[in-house]
Amino acid sequence: MRLFPTGVPWRVSRRGTERLMGVVSDIERQLGKLRVLEEADGVPELRTSTMTHIVWCPPEWYAKASVTLAGLAERHPARTIILIPEAGRKSEVSAQAELQGFQLPGMAHEVLSEVIRVRLRGDAVHHPGSIITPLLVSDLPVFCRWRGEPTWGTGELEEILGVTDRLVVDSSEWRRPPSAYVELATLFERTAVSDIAFSRSLPWRRKLADLWPEIASIVKLRIEGPRADAELVAGWLRSRLKREISLTRREAETIRAIWVDGQAVGAGGEALSSSELLSGELDWFGRDPVYEAAVRAALPASI
């Protein structure tokens, strides 16, 4: 991978629409300069953006998000807009852009992706739409990977939902699943939603499906794994079988074992990387009714 960074970031204070549009204009100018620089190096280019990929990335998630994105660009060339909300009283926006070049096997051309990092402070955190909307790639789908738990009911979530075709979360990053699934379920009629915690359990759900028809009489499910992953597997079984199933769990970083009424289920297979998991979510364009039913079936009984 080759990088063409802008170098020094530019910064303006957010004091109205004109200032925000000035930031957007600066981003476009910097990308234009980088394209000229790239064209001058003699390597033939191929711009193949397939989407606008928004990443809402609080600072504590930035390192992990960078690792995931590093393994993703070759699979999904895109205009990636990384939004980094930061604490501060003064409202300001700073941005930095770069081109990433990839030489794919068997291709004479180099594939280019655009990465725009935007830091939002103060009141600007709650108004990302003013930056995002003019930077969207026309006529291409918009995906948002929200790191950590969404800030339910806030301006930033509302504005991002207003431009996003698909919201990708990982509820294992949340502090309070399955309680937060109440808020999550309210989004299903507004945009397509997917959860990496659910996708990560697919090999195990296949193993459980192989137990049909005996599994139809299951009473107790025991899982060694993250709470979100376990709750969604249990919700999936309840929604498919149309009956209540009790869940007990032992904590682990990933699902390591599952027992059905005390009987161990075979291993679920090799775990996918974070880049592979996100890549799979970016291949989906519509709603996932199986996942939505699993979320609803995972809601606490008191709800």
PDB file of C-alpha atoms in Angstrom:
ATOM      1  CA  MET A   1       0.000   0.000   0.000  1.00  0.00           C
ATOM      2  CA  ARG A   2       1.266   3.476  -0.853  1.00  0.00           C
ATOM      3  CA  LEU A   3       0.110   6.615   0.931  1.00  0.00           C
ATOM      4  CA  PHE A   4      -0.206  10.151  -0.389  1.00  0.00           C
ATOM      5  CA  PRO A   5      -0.934  12.200   2.783  1.00  0.00           C
ATOM      6  CA  THR A   6      -1.726  15.882   2.872  1.00  0.00           C
ATOM      7  CA  GLY A   7       0.852  16.475   5.554  1.00  0.00           C
ATOM      8  CA  VAL A   8      -0.279  19.255   7.895  1.00  0.00           C
ATOM      9  CA  PRO A   9      -4.006  19.179   8.789  1.00  0.00           C
ATOM     10  CA  TRP A  10      -6.045  22.325   8.390  1.00  0.00           C
ATOM     11  CA  ARG A  11      -8.365  23.604  11.108  1.00  0.00           C
ATOM     12  CA  VAL A  12     -11.228  26.054  11.344  1.00  0.00           C
ATOM     13  CA  SER A  13     -13.613  26.925  14.139  1.00  0.00           C
ATOM     14  CA  ARG A  14     -17.240  25.977  13.555  1.00  0.00           C
ATOM     15  CA  ARG A  15     -19.073  29.309  13.496  1.00  0.00           C
ATOM     16  CA  GLY A  16     -21.826  28.780  11.000  1.00  0.00           C
ATOM     17  CA  THR A  17     -22.439  27.065   7.690  1.00  0.00           C
ATOM     18  CA  GLU A  18     -19.915  29.124   5.738  1.00  0.00           C
ATOM     19  CA  ARG A  19     -17.050  27.973   7.936  1.00  0.00           C
ATOM     20  CA  LEU A  20     -18.135  24.334   7.647  1.00  0.00           C
ATOM     21  CA  MET A  21     -18.398  24.580   3.887  1.00  0.00           C
ATOM     22  CA  GLY A  22     -14.912  26.057   3.932  1.00  0.00           C
ATOM     23  CA  VAL A  23     -13.631  22.879   5.580  1.00  0.00           C
ATOM     24  CA  VAL A  24     -15.362  20.757   2.935  1.00  0.00           C
ATOM     25  CA  SER A  25     -13.825  22.876   0.156  1.00  0.00           C
ATOM     26  CA  ASP A  26     -10.392  22.469   1.732  1.00  0.00           C
ATOM     27  CA  ILE A  27     -10.834  18.688   1.838  1.00  0.00           C
ATOM     28  CA  GLU A  28     -11.764  18.555  -1.847  1.00  0.00           C
ATOM     29  CA  ARG A  29      -8.835  20.806  -2.792  1.00  0.00           C
ATOM     30  CA  GLN A  30      -6.393  18.663  -0.835  1.00  0.00           C
ATOM     31  CA  LEU A  31      -7.679  15.487  -2.473  1.00  0.00           C
ATOM     32  CA  GLY A  32      -7.326  17.161  -5.846  1.00  0.00           C
ATOM     33  CA  LYS A  33      -3.681  18.008  -5.116  1.00  0.00           C
ATOM     34  CA  LEU A  34      -3.027  14.431  -4.043  1.00  0.00           C
ATOM     35  CA  ARG A  35      -4.493  13.082  -7.288  1.00  0.00           C
ATOM     36  CA  VAL A  36      -2.172  15.343  -9.271  1.00  0.00           C
ATOM     37  CA  LEU A  37       0.783  14.095  -7.208  1.00  0.00           C
ATOM     38  CA  GLU A  38      -0.262  10.495  -7.748  1.00  0.00           C
ATOM     39  CA  GLU A  39      -0.691  10.938 -11.507  1.00  0.00           C
ATOM     40  CA  ALA A  40       2.807  12.385 -11.755  1.00  0.00           C
ATOM     41  CA  ASP A  41       4.482   9.231 -10.444  1.00  0.00           C
ATOM     42  CA  GLY A  42       3.807   7.299 -13.646  1.00  0.00           C
ATOM     43  CA  VAL A  43       1.780   4.462 -12.112  1.00  0.00           C
ATOM     44  CA  PRO A  44      -1.559   4.046 -13.945  1.00  0.00           C
ATOM     45  CA  GLU A  45      -4.503   4.532 -11.586  1.00  0.00           C
ATOM     46  CA  LEU A  46      -7.986   3.121 -11.327  1.00  0.00           C
ATOM     47  CA  ARG A  47     -10.484   4.878  -9.083  1.00  0.00           C
ATOM     48  CA  THR A  48     -13.053   2.310  -8.074  1.00  0.00           C
ATOM     49  CA  SER A  49     -14.951   3.695  -5.085  1.00  0.00           C
ATOM     50  CA  THR A  50     -17.857   1.385  -4.391  1.00  0.00           C
ATOM     51  CA  MET A  51     -19.362   3.338  -1.472  1.00  0.00           C
ATOM     52  CA  THR A  52     -18.987   6.091   1.046  1.00  0.00           C
ATOM     53  CA  HIS A  53     -17.831   4.467   4.272  1.00  0.00           C
ATOM     54  CA  ILE A  54     -18.401   6.559   7.400  1.00  0.00           C
ATOM     55  CA  VAL A  55     -16.695   5.505  10.623  1.00  0.00           C
ATOM     56  CA  TRP A  56     -17.878   7.080  13.887  1.00  0.00           C
ATOM     57  CA  CYS A  57     -14.797   6.531  15.995  1.00  0.00           C
ATOM     58  CA  PRO A  58     -14.380   7.919  19.523  1.00  0.00           C
ATOM     59  CA  PRO A  59     -10.651   8.281  20.352  1.00  0.00           C
ATOM     60  CA  GLU A  60     -10.562   5.151  22.517  1.00  0.00           C
ATOM     61  CA  TRP A  61     -11.558   3.067  19.484  1.00  0.00           C
ATOM     62  CA  TYR A  62      -9.190   4.663  16.982  1.00  0.00           C
ATOM     63  CA  ALA A  63      -6.344   2.121  17.248  1.00  0.00           C
ATOM     64  CA  LYS A  64      -8.631  -0.877  16.703  1.00  0.00           C
ATOM     65  CA  ALA A  65     -10.508   0.880  13.904  1.00  0.00           C
ATOM     66  CA  SER A  66      -7.223   1.626  12.105  1.00  0.00           C
ATOM     67  CA  VAL A  67      -6.241  -2.047  12.170  1.00  0.00           C
ATOM     68  CA  THR A  68      -9.624  -3.072  10.764  1.00  0.00           C
ATOM     69  CA  LEU A  69      -9.559  -0.445   8.016  1.00  0.00           C
ATOM     70  CA  ALA A  70      -6.003  -1.386   7.009  1.00  0.00           C
ATOM     71  CA  GLY A  71      -7.216  -4.841   6.053  1.00  0.00           C
ATOM     72  CA  LEU A  72     -10.395  -3.612   4.396  1.00  0.00           C
ATOM     73  CA  ALA A  73      -9.439  -1.132   1.677  1.00  0.00           C
ATOM     74  CA  GLU A  74      -8.366  -3.710  -0.891  1.00  0.00           C
ATOM     75  CA  ARG A  75     -11.694  -5.517  -0.487  1.00  0.00           C
ATOM     76  CA  HIS A  76     -13.861  -2.382  -0.610  1.00  0.00           C
ATOM     77  CA  PRO A  77     -12.282   0.657  -2.297  1.00  0.00           C
ATOM     78  CA  ALA A  78     -14.214   3.611  -0.932  1.00  0.00           C
ATOM     79  CA  ARG A  79     -14.253   7.195   0.188  1.00  0.00           C
ATOM     80  CA  THR A  80     -13.803   6.607   3.910  1.00  0.00           C
ATOM     81  CA  ILE A  81     -14.748   9.420   6.281  1.00  0.00           C
ATOM     82  CA  ILE A  82     -13.484   8.792   9.814  1.00  0.00           C
ATOM     83  CA  LEU A  83     -15.269  11.024  12.323  1.00  0.00           C
ATOM     84  CA  ILE A  84     -13.442  11.395  15.648  1.00  0.00           C
ATOM     85  CA  PRO A  85     -15.553  13.149  18.334  1.00  0.00           C
ATOM     86  CA  GLU A  86     -13.462  14.796  21.033  1.00  0.00           C
ATOM     87  CA  ALA A  87     -14.285  16.568  24.272  1.00  0.00           C
ATOM     88  CA  GLY A  88     -13.874  20.337  24.425  1.00  0.00           C
ATOM     89  CA  ARG A  89     -15.815  23.526  24.982  1.00  0.00           C
ATOM     90  CA  LYS A  90     -14.674  25.274  21.815  1.00  0.00           C
ATOM     91  CA  SER A  91     -16.511  24.159  18.670  1.00  0.00           C
ATOM     92  CA  GLU A  92     -14.048  23.361  15.923  1.00  0.00           C
ATOM     93  CA  VAL A  93     -13.397  20.972  13.094  1.00  0.00           C
ATOM     94  CA  SER A  94     -10.006  19.783  11.850  1.00  0.00           C
ATOM     95  CA  ALA A  95      -9.443  17.452   8.929  1.00  0.00           C
ATOM     96  CA  GLN A  96      -6.749  15.528   7.102  1.00  0.00           C
ATOM     97  CA  ALA A  97      -6.965  13.591   3.846  1.00  0.00           C
ATOM     98  CA  GLU A  98      -4.874  10.995   2.073  1.00  0.00           C
ATOM     99  CA  LEU A  99      -4.987   8.673  -0.908  1.00  0.00           C
ATOM    100  CA  GLN A 100      -4.178   5.005  -0.459  1.00  0.00           C
ATOM    101  CA  GLY A 101      -2.891   3.103  -3.473  1.00  0.00           C
ATOM    102  CA  PHE A 102      -3.137  -0.685  -3.830  1.00  0.00           C
ATOM    103  CA  GLN A 103      -1.582  -2.866  -6.520  1.00  0.00           C
ATOM    104  CA  LEU A 104      -3.944  -5.808  -6.948  1.00  0.00           C
ATOM    105  CA  PRO A 105      -2.727  -9.184  -8.296  1.00  0.00           C
ATOM    106  CA  GLY A 106      -3.103  -9.503 -12.045  1.00  0.00           C
ATOM    107  CA  MET A 107      -3.926  -5.813 -12.576  1.00  0.00           C
ATOM    108  CA  ALA A 108      -1.697  -3.271 -14.305  1.00  0.00           C
ATOM    109  CA  HIS A 109      -3.549  -0.388 -12.664  1.00  0.00           C
ATOM    110  CA  GLU A 110      -3.331   0.793  -9.103  1.00  0.00           C
ATOM    111  CA  VAL A 111      -6.582   0.994  -7.128  1.00  0.00           C
ATOM    112  CA  LEU A 112      -7.029   4.201  -5.146  1.00  0.00           C
ATOM    113  CA  SER A 113      -9.088   4.832  -2.028  1.00  0.00           C
ATOM    114  CA  GLU A 114      -9.658   8.153  -0.278  1.00  0.00           C
ATOM    115  CA  VAL A 115      -9.417   8.460   3.504  1.00  0.00           C
ATOM    116  CA  ILE A 116     -10.623  11.636   5.226  1.00  0.00           C
ATOM    117  CA  ARG A 117     -10.106  12.012   8.986  1.00  0.00           C
ATOM    118  CA  VAL A 118     -12.261  14.645  10.659  1.00  0.00           C
ATOM    119  CA  ARG A 119     -11.917  15.645  14.317  1.00  0.00           C
ATOM    120  CA  LEU A 120     -14.998  17.236  15.855  1.00  0.00           C
ATOM    121  CA  ARG A 121     -14.937  19.173  19.112  1.00  0.00           C
ATOM    122  CA  GLY A 122     -17.522  20.927  21.237  1.00  0.00           C
ATOM    123  CA  ASP A 123     -20.900  21.510  19.629  1.00  0.00           C
ATOM    124  CA  ALA A 124     -19.533  20.315  16.276  1.00  0.00           C
ATOM    125  CA  VAL A 125     -19.730  16.738  17.620  1.00  0.00           C
ATOM    126  CA  HIS A 126     -23.531  16.918  17.422  1.00  0.00           C
ATOM    127  CA  HIS A 127     -23.653  18.183  13.821  1.00  0.00           C
ATOM    128  CA  PRO A 128     -21.577  15.840  11.625  1.00  0.00           C
ATOM    129  CA  GLY A 129     -24.120  15.968   8.798  1.00  0.00           C
ATOM    130  CA  SER A 130     -22.864  19.380   7.690  1.00  0.00           C
ATOM    131  CA  ILE A 131     -19.481  17.810   6.950  1.00  0.00           C
ATOM    132  CA  ILE A 132     -20.632  14.406   5.720  1.00  0.00           C
ATOM    133  CA  THR A 133     -23.374  15.341   3.267  1.00  0.00           C
ATOM    134  CA  PRO A 134     -21.298  17.336   0.748  1.00  0.00           C
ATOM    135  CA  LEU A 135     -18.558  14.665   0.863  1.00  0.00           C
ATOM    136  CA  LEU A 136     -20.815  11.728  -0.063  1.00  0.00           C
ATOM    137  CA  VAL A 137     -19.985  10.034  -3.365  1.00  0.00           C
ATOM    138  CA  SER A 138     -22.993  10.611  -5.609  1.00  0.00           C
ATOM    139  CA  ASP A 139     -25.189   7.588  -6.482  1.00  0.00           C
ATOM    140  CA  LEU A 140     -23.204   5.178  -4.293  1.00  0.00           C
ATOM    141  CA  PRO A 141     -24.458   3.517  -1.072  1.00  0.00           C
ATOM    142  CA  VAL A 142     -23.491   4.950   2.307  1.00  0.00           C
ATOM    143  CA  PHE A 143     -22.424   2.661   5.142  1.00  0.00           C
ATOM    144  CA  CYS A 144     -21.623   3.692   8.694  1.00  0.00           C
ATOM    145  CA  ARG A 145     -19.548   1.601  11.097  1.00  0.00           C
ATOM    146  CA  TRP A 146     -20.298   2.964  14.568  1.00  0.00           C
ATOM    147  CA  ARG A 147     -17.575   2.024  17.055  1.00  0.00           C
ATOM    148  CA  GLY A 148     -18.784   1.554  20.615  1.00  0.00           C
ATOM    149  CA  GLU A 149     -22.390   1.979  21.689  1.00  0.00           C
ATOM    150  CA  PRO A 150     -24.389   4.540  19.683  1.00  0.00           C
ATOM    151  CA  THR A 151     -25.312   7.702  21.548  1.00  0.00           C
ATOM    152  CA  TRP A 152     -29.059   7.034  21.411  1.00  0.00           C
ATOM    153  CA  GLY A 153     -31.299  10.000  20.638  1.00  0.00           C
ATOM    154  CA  THR A 154     -28.476  12.478  20.017  1.00  0.00           C
ATOM    155  CA  GLY A 155     -28.001  14.868  17.143  1.00  0.00           C
ATOM    156  CA  GLU A 156     -24.945  13.049  15.824  1.00  0.00           C
ATOM    157  CA  LEU A 157     -26.753   9.716  15.548  1.00  0.00           C
ATOM    158  CA  GLU A 158     -29.838  11.308  13.992  1.00  0.00           C
ATOM    159  CA  GLU A 159     -27.809  13.162  11.344  1.00  0.00           C
ATOM    160  CA  ILE A 160     -25.783  10.082  10.422  1.00  0.00           C
ATOM    161  CA  LEU A 161     -28.919   7.938  10.188  1.00  0.00           C
ATOM    162  CA  GLY A 162     -30.332  10.579   7.858  1.00  0.00           C
ATOM    163  CA  VAL A 163     -27.690   9.850   5.202  1.00  0.00           C
ATOM    164  CA  THR A 164     -26.830   6.193   5.888  1.00  0.00           C
ATOM    165  CA  ASP A 165     -28.171   3.194   3.975  1.00  0.00           C
ATOM    166  CA  ARG A 166     -26.742   0.690   6.446  1.00  0.00           C
ATOM    167  CA  LEU A 167     -25.609   1.051  10.058  1.00  0.00           C
ATOM    168  CA  VAL A 168     -23.035  -1.510  11.219  1.00  0.00           C
ATOM    169  CA  VAL A 169     -22.481  -1.982  14.955  1.00  0.00           C
ATOM    170  CA  ASP A 170     -20.816  -4.546  17.193  1.00  0.00           C
ATOM    171  CA  SER A 171     -22.901  -4.853  20.336  1.00  0.00           C
ATOM    172  CA  SER A 172     -20.080  -6.728  22.087  1.00  0.00           C
ATOM    173  CA  GLU A 173     -18.474  -3.266  22.329  1.00  0.00           C
ATOM    174  CA  TRP A 174     -21.419  -2.049  24.435  1.00  0.00           C
ATOM    175  CA  ARG A 175     -21.580  -1.985  28.207  1.00  0.00           C
ATOM    176  CA  ARG A 176     -25.206  -3.060  28.558  1.00  0.00           C
ATOM    177  CA  PRO A 177     -26.506  -5.599  26.080  1.00  0.00           C
ATOM    178  CA  PRO A 178     -29.210  -6.803  25.853  1.00  0.00           C
ATOM    179  CA  SER A 179     -30.864  -3.769  27.518  1.00  0.00           C
ATOM    180  CA  ALA A 180     -29.599  -1.475  24.758  1.00  0.00           C
ATOM    181  CA  TYR A 181     -31.322  -3.667  22.159  1.00  0.00           C
ATOM    182  CA  VAL A 182     -34.501  -1.785  23.066  1.00  0.00           C
ATOM    183  CA  GLU A 183     -33.046   1.370  21.476  1.00  0.00           C
ATOM    184  CA  LEU A 184     -31.458  -0.593  18.651  1.00  0.00           C
ATOM    185  CA  ALA A 185     -34.766  -2.171  17.614  1.00  0.00           C
ATOM    186  CA  THR A 186     -36.317   1.269  17.127  1.00  0.00           C
ATOM    187  CA  LEU A 187     -33.892   1.891  14.243  1.00  0.00           C
ATOM    188  CA  PHE A 188     -34.964  -1.082  12.123  1.00  0.00           C
ATOM    189  CA  GLU A 189     -37.728   0.799  10.306  1.00  0.00           C
ATOM    190  CA  ARG A 190     -35.400   3.704   9.532  1.00  0.00           C
ATOM    191  CA  THR A 191     -32.308   2.042   8.075  1.00  0.00           C
ATOM    192  CA  ALA A 192     -30.797  -1.386   7.550  1.00  0.00           C
ATOM    193  CA  VAL A 193     -28.861  -2.456  10.650  1.00  0.00           C
ATOM    194  CA  SER A 194     -26.349  -5.254  11.109  1.00  0.00           C
ATOM    195  CA  ASP A 195     -24.337  -6.408  14.096  1.00  0.00           C
ATOM    196  CA  ILE A 196     -20.877  -7.944  13.884  1.00  0.00           C
ATOM    197  CA  ALA A 197     -21.601  -9.777  17.139  1.00  0.00           C
ATOM    198  CA  PHE A 198     -24.362 -11.660  15.297  1.00  0.00           C
ATOM    199  CA  SER A 199     -22.280 -12.300  12.174  1.00  0.00           C
ATOM    200  CA  ARG A 200     -19.403 -13.600  14.284  1.00  0.00           C
ATOM    201  CA  SER A 201     -21.649 -16.381  15.616  1.00  0.00           C
ATOM    202  CA  LEU A 202     -22.623 -17.694  12.159  1.00  0.00           C
ATOM    203  CA  PRO A 203     -20.415 -20.843  12.275  1.00  0.00           C
ATOM    204  CA  TRP A 204     -21.913 -21.740  15.660  1.00  0.00           C
ATOM    205  CA  ARG A 205     -25.464 -21.110  14.462  1.00  0.00           C
ATOM    206  CA  ARG A 206     -24.802 -23.447  11.558  1.00  0.00           C
ATOM    207  CA  LYS A 207     -23.703 -26.121  14.029  1.00  0.00           C
ATOM    208  CA  LEU A 208     -26.902 -25.622  15.998  1.00  0.00           C
ATOM    209  CA  ALA A 209     -28.989 -25.801  12.816  1.00  0.00           C
ATOM    210  CA  ASP A 210     -27.347 -29.153  12.017  1.00  0.00           C
ATOM    211  CA  LEU A 211     -28.956 -30.541  15.185  1.00  0.00           C
ATOM    212  CA  TRP A 212     -32.443 -30.288  13.657  1.00  0.00           C
ATOM    213  CA  PRO A 213     -34.932 -31.748  14.417  1.00  0.00           C
ATOM    214  CA  GLU A 214     -33.682 -32.758  17.897  1.00  0.00           C
ATOM    215  CA  ILE A 215     -32.895 -29.153  18.806  1.00  0.00           C
ATOM    216  CA  ALA A 216     -36.595 -28.254  18.470  1.00  0.00           C
ATOM    217  CA  SER A 217     -37.097 -29.498  22.040  1.00  0.00           C
ATOM    218  CA  ILE A 218     -34.201 -27.532  23.584  1.00  0.00           C
ATOM    219  CA  VAL A 219     -34.812 -26.137  27.058  1.00  0.00           C
ATOM    220  CA  LYS A 220     -31.420 -24.822  28.177  1.00  0.00           C
ATOM    221  CA  LEU A 221     -28.631 -23.170  26.230  1.00  0.00           C
ATOM    222  CA  ARG A 222     -25.202 -22.595  27.759  1.00  0.00           C
ATOM    223  CA  ILE A 223     -22.533 -20.514  26.013  1.00  0.00           C
ATOM    224  CA  GLU A 224     -18.941 -19.654  26.816  1.00  0.00           C
ATOM    225  CA  GLY A 225     -18.405 -16.325  25.089  1.00  0.00           C
ATOM    226  CA  PRO A 226     -19.149 -12.576  25.040  1.00  0.00           C
ATOM    227  CA  ARG A 227     -22.522 -11.526  26.397  1.00  0.00           C
ATOM    228  CA  ALA A 228     -23.752  -9.894  23.184  1.00  0.00           C
ATOM    229  CA  ASP A 229     -22.812 -12.885  21.022  1.00  0.00           C
ATOM    230  CA  ALA A 230     -24.482 -15.277  23.471  1.00  0.00           C
ATOM    231  CA  GLU A 231     -27.660 -13.206  23.815  1.00  0.00           C
ATOM    232  CA  LEU A 232     -28.048 -12.989  20.041  1.00  0.00           C
ATOM    233  CA  VAL A 233     -27.520 -16.717  19.534  1.00  0.00           C
ATOM    234  CA  ALA A 234     -30.173 -17.382  22.164  1.00  0.00           C
ATOM    235  CA  GLY A 235     -32.466 -14.797  20.561  1.00  0.00           C
ATOM    236  CA  TRP A 236     -31.943 -16.406  17.162  1.00  0.00           C
ATOM    237  CA  LEU A 237     -32.954 -19.825  18.517  1.00  0.00           C
ATOM    238  CA  ARG A 238     -36.017 -18.410  20.291  1.00  0.00           C
ATOM    239  CA  SER A 239     -37.149 -16.573  17.157  1.00  0.00           C
ATOM    240  CA  ARG A 240     -36.638 -19.608  14.906  1.00  0.00           C
ATOM    241  CA  LEU A 241     -38.263 -22.120  17.268  1.00  0.00           C
ATOM    242  CA  LYS A 242     -40.993 -19.755  18.518  1.00  0.00           C
ATOM    243  CA  ARG A 243     -40.460 -20.746  22.138  1.00  0.00           C
ATOM    244  CA  GLU A 244     -38.650 -19.658  25.287  1.00  0.00           C
ATOM    245  CA  ILE A 245     -35.117 -20.978  25.908  1.00  0.00           C
ATOM    246  CA  SER A 246     -33.094 -20.231  29.026  1.00  0.00           C
ATOM    247  CA  LEU A 247     -29.526 -18.977  28.660  1.00  0.00           C
ATOM    248  CA  THR A 248     -26.565 -19.326  31.000  1.00  0.00           C
ATOM    249  CA  ARG A 249     -23.153 -17.980  30.103  1.00  0.00           C
ATOM    250  CA  ARG A 250     -19.494 -17.965  31.062  1.00  0.00           C
ATOM    251  CA  GLU A 251     -17.399 -14.998  29.926  1.00  0.00           C
ATOM    252  CA  ALA A 252     -14.838 -15.359  27.119  1.00  0.00           C
ATOM    253  CA  GLU A 253     -13.467 -13.050  24.401  1.00  0.00           C
ATOM    254  CA  THR A 254     -15.080 -15.130  21.650  1.00  0.00           C
ATOM    255  CA  ILE A 255     -17.542 -18.015  21.628  1.00  0.00           C
ATOM    256  CA  ARG A 256     -15.496 -21.030  22.630  1.00  0.00           C
ATOM    257  CA  ALA A 257     -18.158 -23.621  23.429  1.00  0.00           C
ATOM    258  CA  ILE A 258     -21.920 -24.176  23.358  1.00  0.00           C
ATOM    259  CA  TRP A 259     -23.992 -26.767  25.214  1.00  0.00           C
ATOM    260  CA  VAL A 260     -27.577 -27.734  24.332  1.00  0.00           C
ATOM    261  CA  ASP A 261     -29.347 -29.232  27.339  1.00  0.00           C
ATOM    262  CA  GLY A 262     -25.924 -30.181  28.709  1.00  0.00           C
ATOM    263  CA  GLN A 263     -24.617 -31.728  25.486  1.00  0.00           C
ATOM    264  CA  ALA A 264     -21.592 -30.030  23.879  1.00  0.00           C
ATOM    265  CA  VAL A 265     -21.918 -28.774  20.316  1.00  0.00           C
ATOM    266  CA  GLY A 266     -18.965 -29.303  17.961  1.00  0.00           C
ATOM    267  CA  ALA A 267     -16.440 -26.521  17.348  1.00  0.00           C
ATOM    268  CA  GLY A 268     -17.692 -23.573  15.344  1.00  0.00           C
ATOM    269  CA  GLY A 269     -14.729 -23.227  13.013  1.00  0.00           C
ATOM    270  CA  GLU A 270     -11.924 -20.702  12.527  1.00  0.00           C
ATOM    271  CA  ALA A 271     -12.664 -17.145  13.640  1.00  0.00           C
ATOM    272  CA  LEU A 272     -12.625 -14.387  11.035  1.00  0.00           C
ATOM    273  CA  SER A 273     -10.560 -11.212  11.439  1.00  0.00           C
ATOM    274  CA  SER A 274     -12.198  -7.869  12.190  1.00  0.00           C
ATOM    275  CA  SER A 275     -11.534  -6.782   8.596  1.00  0.00           C
ATOM    276  CA  GLU A 276     -13.148  -9.921   7.180  1.00  0.00           C
ATOM    277  CA  LEU A 277     -16.186  -9.502   9.416  1.00  0.00           C
ATOM    278  CA  LEU A 278     -16.702  -5.858   8.440  1.00  0.00           C
ATOM    279  CA  SER A 279     -16.138  -6.689   4.783  1.00  0.00           C
ATOM    280  CA  GLY A 280     -19.009  -9.168   4.987  1.00  0.00           C
ATOM    281  CA  GLU A 281     -21.311  -6.489   6.388  1.00  0.00           C
ATOM    282  CA  LEU A 282     -20.407  -4.110   3.571  1.00  0.00           C
ATOM    283  CA  ASP A 283     -21.622  -6.669   1.024  1.00  0.00           C
ATOM    284  CA  TRP A 284     -25.200  -6.422   2.378  1.00  0.00           C
ATOM    285  CA  PHE A 285     -27.564  -3.721   1.116  1.00  0.00           C
ATOM    286  CA  GLY A 286     -30.972  -4.655   2.496  1.00  0.00           C
ATOM    287  CA  ARG A 287     -32.508  -5.391   5.877  1.00  0.00           C
ATOM    288  CA  ASP A 288     -31.796  -8.673   7.642  1.00  0.00           C
ATOM    289  CA  PRO A 289     -35.111  -9.976   9.077  1.00  0.00           C
ATOM    290  CA  VAL A 290     -33.406 -12.950  10.765  1.00  0.00           C
ATOM    291  CA  TYR A 291     -31.111 -10.631  12.718  1.00  0.00           C
ATOM    292  CA  GLU A 292     -33.947  -8.237  13.571  1.00  0.00           C
ATOM    293  CA  ALA A 293     -36.022 -11.130  14.946  1.00  0.00           C
ATOM    294  CA  ALA A 294     -33.029 -12.317  17.001  1.00  0.00           C
ATOM    295  CA  VAL A 295     -32.641  -8.865  18.561  1.00  0.00           C
ATOM    296  CA  ARG A 296     -36.305  -8.681  19.497  1.00  0.00           C
ATOM    297  CA  ALA A 297     -36.200 -12.186  20.982  1.00  0.00           C
ATOM    298  CA  ALA A 298     -33.104 -11.218  23.020  1.00  0.00           C
ATOM    299  CA  LEU A 299     -34.852  -8.300  24.738  1.00  0.00           C
ATOM    300  CA  PRO A 300     -35.086  -8.614  28.529  1.00  0.00           C
ATOM    301  CA  ALA A 301     -38.291 -10.326  29.669  1.00  0.00           C
ATOM    302  CA  SER A 302     -39.286  -7.221  31.658  1.00  0.00           C
ATOM    303  CA  ILE A 303     -39.463  -5.067  28.519  1.00  0.00           C
TER     304      ILE A 303
END
